Coordinates of C-alpha atoms and ligand atoms in Angstrom, one line a residue:
M2 CA -45.5 -1.7 54.6
P3 CA -48.9 -1.0 52.9
V4 CA -49.9 -4.4 50.9
H5 CA -50.0 -4.1 47.4
S6 CA -52.5 -5.7 45.3
P7 CA -50.7 -7.8 41.9
A8 CA -51.8 -4.3 39.9
P9 CA -51.8 -1.1 41.2
S10 CA -54.8 1.5 41.1
P11 CA -54.4 5.1 38.3
A12 CA -54.3 6.5 41.5
E13 CA -51.3 4.3 42.8
V14 CA -49.5 4.6 39.5
Q15 CA -50.4 8.2 39.0
R16 CA -48.9 9.4 42.9
A17 CA -45.6 7.2 42.2
D18 CA -45.0 9.1 39.2
A19 CA -45.1 12.2 40.7
A20 CA -42.6 11.3 43.4
A21 CA -40.4 10.0 40.5
A22 CA -40.6 13.6 39.5
L23 CA -40.0 14.9 43.0
V24 CA -37.2 12.8 43.6
R25 CA -35.9 13.4 39.7
V26 CA -35.8 17.2 40.2
Q27 CA -34.1 17.3 44.1
F28 CA -31.6 14.5 43.0
Q29 CA -30.7 16.9 39.9
A30 CA -30.6 20.0 43.0
M31 CA -28.3 17.6 45.0
Q32 CA -26.0 16.7 42.2
R33 CA -25.6 20.1 41.3
A34 CA -24.6 21.5 45.0
Q35 CA -22.0 19.2 44.9
A36 CA -20.4 20.1 41.5
E37 CA -20.2 23.7 43.0
L38 CA -18.5 22.4 46.5
C39 CA -16.4 20.5 44.1
A40 CA -15.5 23.5 42.7
T41 CA -14.5 25.6 45.7
L42 CA -13.1 22.6 47.1
A43 CA -10.6 23.1 43.3
M44 CA -10.0 26.3 44.5
V45 CA -9.7 25.6 48.1
D46 CA -6.3 23.4 47.0
S47 CA -5.0 25.7 43.4
E48 CA -4.9 28.7 46.5
G49 CA -3.5 27.0 49.5
L50 CA -6.3 28.5 51.6
G51 CA -6.3 25.0 54.1
W52 CA -2.8 26.5 55.4
A53 CA -4.2 29.5 56.4
H54 CA -6.3 27.6 58.6
G55 CA -3.3 25.3 59.8
F56 CA -3.9 22.6 57.4
G57 CA -1.6 20.6 55.4
R58 CA -3.9 19.0 54.0
V59 CA -7.0 20.1 52.1
S60 CA -9.1 16.9 53.0
S61 CA -8.4 17.7 57.0
W62 CA -9.3 21.2 56.8
L63 CA -13.2 19.8 55.0
K64 CA -13.0 16.6 57.6
E65 CA -12.8 19.6 60.2
L66 CA -15.6 21.3 58.2
T67 CA -18.5 19.0 58.0
H68 CA -17.5 15.9 59.4
V69 CA -17.0 13.6 56.5
S70 CA -16.0 10.6 56.9
D71 CA -12.4 9.8 55.1
Y72 CA -14.4 8.1 51.7
Q73 CA -16.2 10.9 51.9
A74 CA -13.7 13.5 51.8
A75 CA -11.5 11.8 49.1
A76 CA -13.6 11.0 46.7
L77 CA -14.5 14.8 46.9
L78 CA -11.5 15.5 46.4
R79 CA -10.7 13.4 43.4
R80 CA -14.0 14.6 41.5
A81 CA -13.0 18.7 42.3
A82 CA -9.2 17.6 41.3
A83 CA -10.5 15.6 38.0
F84 CA -13.0 18.5 37.0
H85 CA -10.9 21.7 37.4
P86 CA -7.9 22.5 36.1
H87 CA -5.3 22.8 39.4
P88 CA -1.7 24.1 39.7
D89 CA 1.5 21.3 39.8
G90 CA 4.3 23.5 40.5
S91 CA 4.3 26.6 38.2
N92 CA 2.3 24.7 35.8
V93 CA -1.1 24.5 35.2
V94 CA -2.5 21.2 34.8
P95 CA -5.7 20.9 32.5
A96 CA -9.2 19.3 33.8
L97 CA -9.0 15.5 33.2
A98 CA -12.7 15.4 32.4
P99 CA -14.0 18.5 31.3
L100 CA -17.2 17.6 29.5
T101 CA -18.1 15.6 32.6
A102 CA -17.6 18.7 34.8
T103 CA -19.8 20.8 32.8
A104 CA -22.9 17.5 32.9
A105 CA -21.9 16.7 36.5
A106 CA -22.1 21.5 37.5
A107 CA -25.5 21.0 35.3
G108 CA -26.3 18.1 38.1
E109 CA -27.3 15.0 35.6
L110 CA -24.6 12.1 36.6
S111 CA -24.8 10.2 39.9
D112 CA -21.6 10.1 42.2
A113 CA -21.1 6.4 40.9
N114 CA -20.8 7.5 36.9
M115 CA -18.9 10.0 37.8
D116 CA -16.4 7.8 39.4
A117 CA -16.4 5.6 36.6
V118 CA -15.6 8.0 34.6
I119 CA -12.5 9.3 35.6
E120 CA -11.6 5.5 36.9
M121 CA -11.4 4.9 33.1
L122 CA -9.9 8.3 31.5
G123 CA -7.3 7.7 34.1
Q124 CA -6.6 4.6 32.5
I125 CA -6.6 6.3 28.9
P126 CA -4.0 7.2 27.8
A127 CA -3.8 11.3 27.7
G128 CA -3.5 11.6 23.9
H129 CA -7.2 9.6 23.1
H130 CA -9.0 12.0 25.8
D131 CA -10.8 13.9 23.9
T132 CA -12.1 11.1 21.8
A133 CA -12.9 8.5 24.6
E134 CA -14.2 11.5 27.5
P135 CA -17.8 11.7 24.9
H136 CA -18.2 8.2 24.8
L137 CA -17.6 7.6 28.3
L138 CA -20.2 10.5 28.9
D139 CA -22.7 9.0 26.7
M140 CA -22.9 6.1 29.0
A141 CA -22.8 7.8 32.4
R142 CA -26.2 9.4 31.4
Q143 CA -27.9 6.4 30.3
G144 CA -26.2 3.6 32.0
D145 CA -24.6 2.5 35.5
A146 CA -21.2 2.9 36.7
A147 CA -21.3 -1.0 35.2
Q148 CA -21.9 -0.2 31.8
V149 CA -19.1 2.8 32.1
R150 CA -16.4 0.7 33.0
A151 CA -17.7 -1.5 30.3
A152 CA -17.3 1.0 27.9
G153 CA -14.4 2.4 28.7
Q154 CA -12.5 -1.1 28.5
R155 CA -13.6 -1.6 25.0
I156 CA -12.1 1.5 24.3
L157 CA -8.8 0.2 26.2
D158 CA -8.8 -3.2 24.5
L159 CA -9.6 -1.2 20.7
L160 CA -6.4 0.9 21.8
S161 CA -3.9 -1.9 22.9
P162 CA -5.3 -5.4 21.5
D163 CA -3.0 -7.4 23.0
G164 CA -3.4 -6.3 26.4
P165 CA -1.4 -5.2 29.3
E166 CA 1.8 -6.6 29.4
P167 CA 1.9 -10.7 31.2
D168 CA 3.1 -9.7 35.2
D169 CA 5.5 -12.5 36.1
K170 CA 3.5 -13.1 39.1
P171 CA 4.1 -16.9 40.2
L172 CA 0.7 -18.9 38.7
R173 CA -1.6 -19.9 41.5
D174 CA -4.6 -22.2 42.2
P175 CA -7.3 -21.3 41.2
E176 CA -10.4 -20.4 44.1
R177 CA -13.4 -22.3 43.5
S178 CA -16.6 -23.3 45.2
C179 CA -19.9 -25.2 44.6
L180 CA -22.7 -25.6 46.3
L181 CA -25.6 -28.2 45.4
K182 CA -28.6 -28.3 47.8
K183 CA -31.9 -30.6 47.7
K184 CA -34.7 -28.3 48.6
R185 CA -38.0 -29.3 50.4
N186 CA -39.3 -30.0 47.2
G187 CA -36.7 -32.3 45.6
D188 CA -36.1 -29.3 43.1
W189 CA -32.2 -28.2 43.5
R190 CA -29.9 -24.9 44.2
L191 CA -26.6 -24.3 42.9
E192 CA -24.2 -22.0 43.6
A193 CA -20.8 -21.6 42.5
D194 CA -17.6 -19.1 42.5
V195 CA -15.1 -19.7 39.6
D196 CA -12.1 -17.9 38.7
S197 CA -12.3 -15.9 35.8
M198 CA -10.7 -17.8 32.9
S199 CA -13.1 -21.1 34.1
G200 CA -16.4 -18.5 34.2
E201 CA -14.8 -17.5 31.0
F202 CA -15.7 -20.8 29.0
M203 CA -18.1 -22.2 31.2
D204 CA -20.2 -19.1 30.2
S205 CA -19.3 -19.8 26.5
V206 CA -20.4 -23.2 26.8
I207 CA -23.5 -22.3 28.5
E208 CA -24.6 -19.5 25.7
A209 CA -24.0 -21.4 23.1
L210 CA -25.7 -24.1 24.1
S211 CA -28.9 -22.6 24.9
K212 CA -29.7 -21.2 21.5
R213 CA -33.3 -21.0 20.7
R214 CA -34.7 -25.0 19.7
T215 CA -36.1 -25.5 16.7
G216 CA -38.2 -28.1 15.5
D217 CA -41.6 -28.3 14.6
D218 CA -43.2 -28.4 17.8
G219 CA -42.9 -24.8 18.0
P220 CA -41.4 -21.9 18.8
D221 CA -39.1 -22.1 22.2
T222 CA -41.1 -19.3 24.4
R223 CA -38.1 -20.2 26.5
S224 CA -36.7 -16.8 29.0
P225 CA -32.9 -16.1 28.7
A226 CA -32.8 -17.2 32.1
Q227 CA -35.0 -20.5 31.4
R228 CA -32.8 -21.6 28.1
R229 CA -29.3 -20.6 30.4
G230 CA -30.6 -23.1 33.2
D231 CA -31.8 -25.8 29.9
A232 CA -28.5 -25.3 28.7
L233 CA -26.2 -25.9 32.4
V234 CA -28.6 -29.5 32.8
D235 CA -27.6 -29.9 28.7
V236 CA -23.9 -29.7 30.3
F237 CA -24.1 -32.3 32.5
G238 CA -26.4 -34.4 30.1
M239 CA -23.4 -33.9 27.9
A240 CA -20.9 -35.0 31.1
M241 CA -23.3 -38.1 30.7
N242 CA -22.5 -39.0 27.6
S243 CA -19.6 -38.7 27.0
P244 CA -17.2 -40.4 25.5
E245 CA -18.3 -38.5 22.2
L246 CA -19.7 -41.0 19.6
P247 CA -19.7 -41.8 16.9
T248 CA -16.0 -43.9 17.4
Q249 CA -16.8 -44.9 21.1
A250 CA -20.3 -45.4 22.1
G251 CA -21.2 -43.2 25.2
E252 CA -23.1 -45.0 28.5
R253 CA -25.8 -43.6 30.4
V254 CA -24.2 -45.3 33.8
H255 CA -25.2 -43.3 36.4
V256 CA -29.5 -43.5 36.1
T257 CA -31.0 -46.4 37.2
V258 CA -33.9 -46.6 38.0
I259 CA -35.8 -49.0 40.7
L260 CA -39.1 -49.3 39.0
P261 CA -42.2 -51.7 41.3
F262 CA -43.8 -54.3 38.5
E263 CA -47.3 -52.9 39.6
T264 CA -46.0 -48.9 38.8
L265 CA -44.6 -51.4 35.5
R266 CA -48.2 -52.5 34.6
T267 CA -50.3 -50.0 35.9
Q268 CA -48.4 -47.0 34.4
M269 CA -49.3 -45.1 37.7
G270 CA -47.5 -44.4 41.1
K271 CA -43.9 -44.0 42.0
A272 CA -40.5 -44.7 41.1
T273 CA -37.1 -44.2 42.8
L274 CA -34.4 -42.5 40.7
N275 CA -30.8 -43.4 41.6
L276 CA -31.6 -45.2 45.0
E277 CA -33.6 -41.8 46.8
E278 CA -34.9 -39.8 44.3
Q279 CA -38.7 -40.4 44.5
I280 CA -40.1 -40.2 40.6
S281 CA -44.0 -40.3 38.8
A282 CA -44.7 -43.5 36.8
W283 CA -43.9 -40.9 34.1
E284 CA -40.7 -39.7 34.6
A285 CA -39.7 -42.7 35.1
R286 CA -41.1 -43.8 31.6
L287 CA -38.9 -41.5 30.4
W288 CA -36.1 -42.3 32.3
A289 CA -36.3 -46.1 32.0
C290 CA -36.0 -45.3 28.1
D291 CA -32.4 -44.8 28.5
S292 CA -30.8 -45.9 32.0
T293 CA -30.3 -49.0 34.4
V294 CA -33.9 -50.5 35.3
I295 CA -34.4 -52.7 38.5
P296 CA -37.5 -54.3 37.9
C297 CA -39.1 -55.4 42.2
C298 CA -41.6 -55.6 43.7
L299 CA -43.3 -54.0 46.9
R300 CA -45.3 -54.7 50.1
E301 CA -48.2 -52.6 50.8
N302 CA -46.1 -50.5 52.7
G303 CA -42.8 -49.7 50.2
E304 CA -40.9 -52.5 51.3
V305 CA -38.7 -54.3 48.9
L306 CA -40.2 -57.8 48.6
D307 CA -37.9 -59.3 45.4
V308 CA -35.6 -57.2 43.4
G309 CA -35.7 -58.3 39.7
R310 CA -32.3 -58.4 37.3
A311 CA -30.9 -54.9 36.4
K312 CA -31.3 -54.4 33.0
R313 CA -29.4 -51.9 31.0
L314 CA -31.6 -51.7 28.3
I315 CA -29.6 -49.9 25.2
T316 CA -26.1 -51.6 24.6
P317 CA -23.1 -49.4 23.9
G318 CA -22.7 -51.6 20.9
Q319 CA -26.4 -49.7 19.8
R320 CA -26.0 -46.8 21.0
R321 CA -23.0 -46.4 18.6
A322 CA -25.5 -47.6 15.6
L323 CA -28.4 -45.0 16.8
Y324 CA -25.8 -42.2 16.5
L325 CA -25.0 -43.7 13.4
R326 CA -28.4 -43.9 11.8
D327 CA -30.3 -40.5 13.4
R328 CA -27.2 -38.4 13.3
G329 CA -28.2 -36.5 16.4
C330 CA -32.3 -35.7 17.8
C331 CA -34.2 -37.4 15.2
F332 CA -37.6 -34.9 16.0
P333 CA -38.3 -32.9 12.6
G334 CA -36.3 -29.3 12.4
C335 CA -34.3 -29.9 15.7
D336 CA -30.3 -29.2 15.3
R337 CA -29.4 -31.4 18.6
P338 CA -26.2 -33.0 18.2
P339 CA -26.0 -36.6 19.7
R340 CA -24.1 -35.5 22.4
N341 CA -27.5 -33.8 23.6
C342 CA -30.1 -37.2 23.1
Q343 CA -30.9 -40.1 24.9
G344 CA -32.4 -43.1 23.8
H345 CA -35.7 -43.5 23.2
H346 CA -38.2 -46.3 22.7
I347 CA -40.8 -46.1 20.2
M348 CA -43.1 -48.4 21.4
G349 CA -42.4 -48.3 25.5
W350 CA -39.7 -51.3 26.8
D351 CA -42.5 -51.7 29.4
Q352 CA -45.5 -52.8 27.2
G353 CA -42.9 -55.1 25.4
G354 CA -41.4 -52.9 22.9
P355 CA -37.9 -54.8 22.2
T356 CA -34.4 -52.7 22.6
N357 CA -32.9 -52.7 19.3
L358 CA -32.3 -50.5 16.2
A359 CA -36.0 -50.8 14.7
N360 CA -37.7 -50.1 17.8
L361 CA -35.3 -47.0 19.5
A362 CA -34.9 -43.2 18.3
L363 CA -32.5 -40.5 19.4
L364 CA -34.1 -37.5 21.5
C365 CA -32.8 -34.6 22.4
E366 CA -34.0 -33.8 26.2
H367 CA -36.7 -31.5 25.2
H368 CA -37.8 -33.2 21.9
H369 CA -37.9 -36.3 24.2
R370 CA -40.3 -35.3 26.7
V371 CA -42.7 -33.7 24.0
V372 CA -42.8 -37.1 22.3
H373 CA -43.9 -38.7 25.9
R374 CA -46.9 -36.5 26.8
A375 CA -48.1 -38.3 23.7
G376 CA -49.5 -36.5 20.3
W377 CA -46.8 -36.8 18.1
D378 CA -45.9 -40.9 16.6
I379 CA -43.3 -41.9 15.6
K380 CA -42.8 -45.3 13.2
L381 CA -39.3 -46.5 10.9
A382 CA -40.1 -45.5 7.2
P383 CA -39.1 -48.9 5.0
D384 CA -35.6 -47.2 4.5
G385 CA -34.6 -47.6 8.5
I386 CA -35.4 -43.7 9.0
P387 CA -37.5 -42.8 12.0
E388 CA -40.8 -40.3 10.8
F389 CA -43.3 -38.5 13.1
L390 CA -46.4 -38.0 12.1
P391 CA -47.7 -35.0 14.0
P392 CA -50.6 -34.2 16.3
A393 CA -54.0 -33.1 14.3
F394 CA -53.9 -30.4 15.7
I395 CA -50.6 -29.2 13.9
D396 CA -51.5 -31.1 10.9
P397 CA -55.6 -32.6 10.9
L398 CA -53.8 -35.1 7.5
R399 CA -51.1 -36.6 10.0
K400 CA -48.5 -36.9 7.4
P401 CA -44.5 -38.1 8.3
R402 CA -42.1 -35.6 8.4
R403 CA -38.0 -37.2 9.0
N404 CA -35.9 -34.4 10.2
N405 CA -33.2 -33.2 7.5
M406 CA -30.7 -30.8 10.5
H407 CA -28.2 -33.5 10.0
P408 CA -25.3 -33.7 8.1
P409 CA -24.2 -37.1 6.9
I410 CA -21.5 -38.7 8.7
A411 CA -18.1 -38.4 7.0
S412 CA -17.0 -41.6 5.8
Ligands
ZN4 ZN1 -38.3 -42.5 25.2
ZN5 ZN1 -34.7 -32.2 19.5

């Protein structure tokens, strides 16, 4: 295989265009020939010609002639039967998909799309075929088989909003599996299989959490996949924050940051998250804003010399008060509710900032990072509400802004 440079040359693009045109013409010719073959097979079937050669079934006759597989013979005969009228006793059964047959004869459809139209028409009551087939055919001309089936399913849903009668099969346990693996670079990979009902609600939760962010720090430029990835992490953040406030304070009990005094003092070096993960001093300070912190002394070789007392920075009571005061991420323009938020020390606790309400602000994960990256400063206004001073490139005057996105808590 030739090695490609990132950008193809105009000559390469031209050759690819020519090849694509050729493939399109050849594919159409192949599909047209197949449609003619189906017409012949329908004729052989309706006139019982296989019998003259000693074959009871047309499929056996076809396999003898062409050595196609059982699967291929069945597919060709299924298309032949759906596209052409055929006798049933003294009656003639009309074609199931006459419009699709015309499109197939013109070489316009792939095998998979023909089969999807036939499959869906087979499920739609005969009285609705005249209206359903044009829709399915439209989709078969422009989309793939999954889209044709989805269009068919929408028609079925319209015809029978309550779905098919429930069956009486005994309830079985759902089959689920999950693989969470750490990669060499320290990132993680998550793979999971879940049953249809769990998949539906997971999809709706992720969907709800992957809306574009709001906030005065600029537009959200994440791709849909990135937003869904962030939403997945938010789900776990919410689990860590539960049970939800304001009635009961959630504790972020599961995160412990082990921070060498040296890292604390110089703001350089490494720290350890949950006894195993090495994180940078920068990340350590982000995590340490709202976790249990264990300061320690390390020898040159990293051996622990002395361990300080584990310190839980924000108490449940303080968290409850923080939730009530800020009612969500307090970054200007952000609409994230408390369950997506973390506590932040306005003046870093490692710089002597106290852990009291006057030095705390509630921030969503994203805005917590924004604030730690500097540029935005926070101060508490005289009425006790956090205000944000934007960086000079956003507002040269750095006029304080506050968040008015969260509704007041009902009393
Ligand atoms: Zn913070
Ligand atoms: Zn936010």
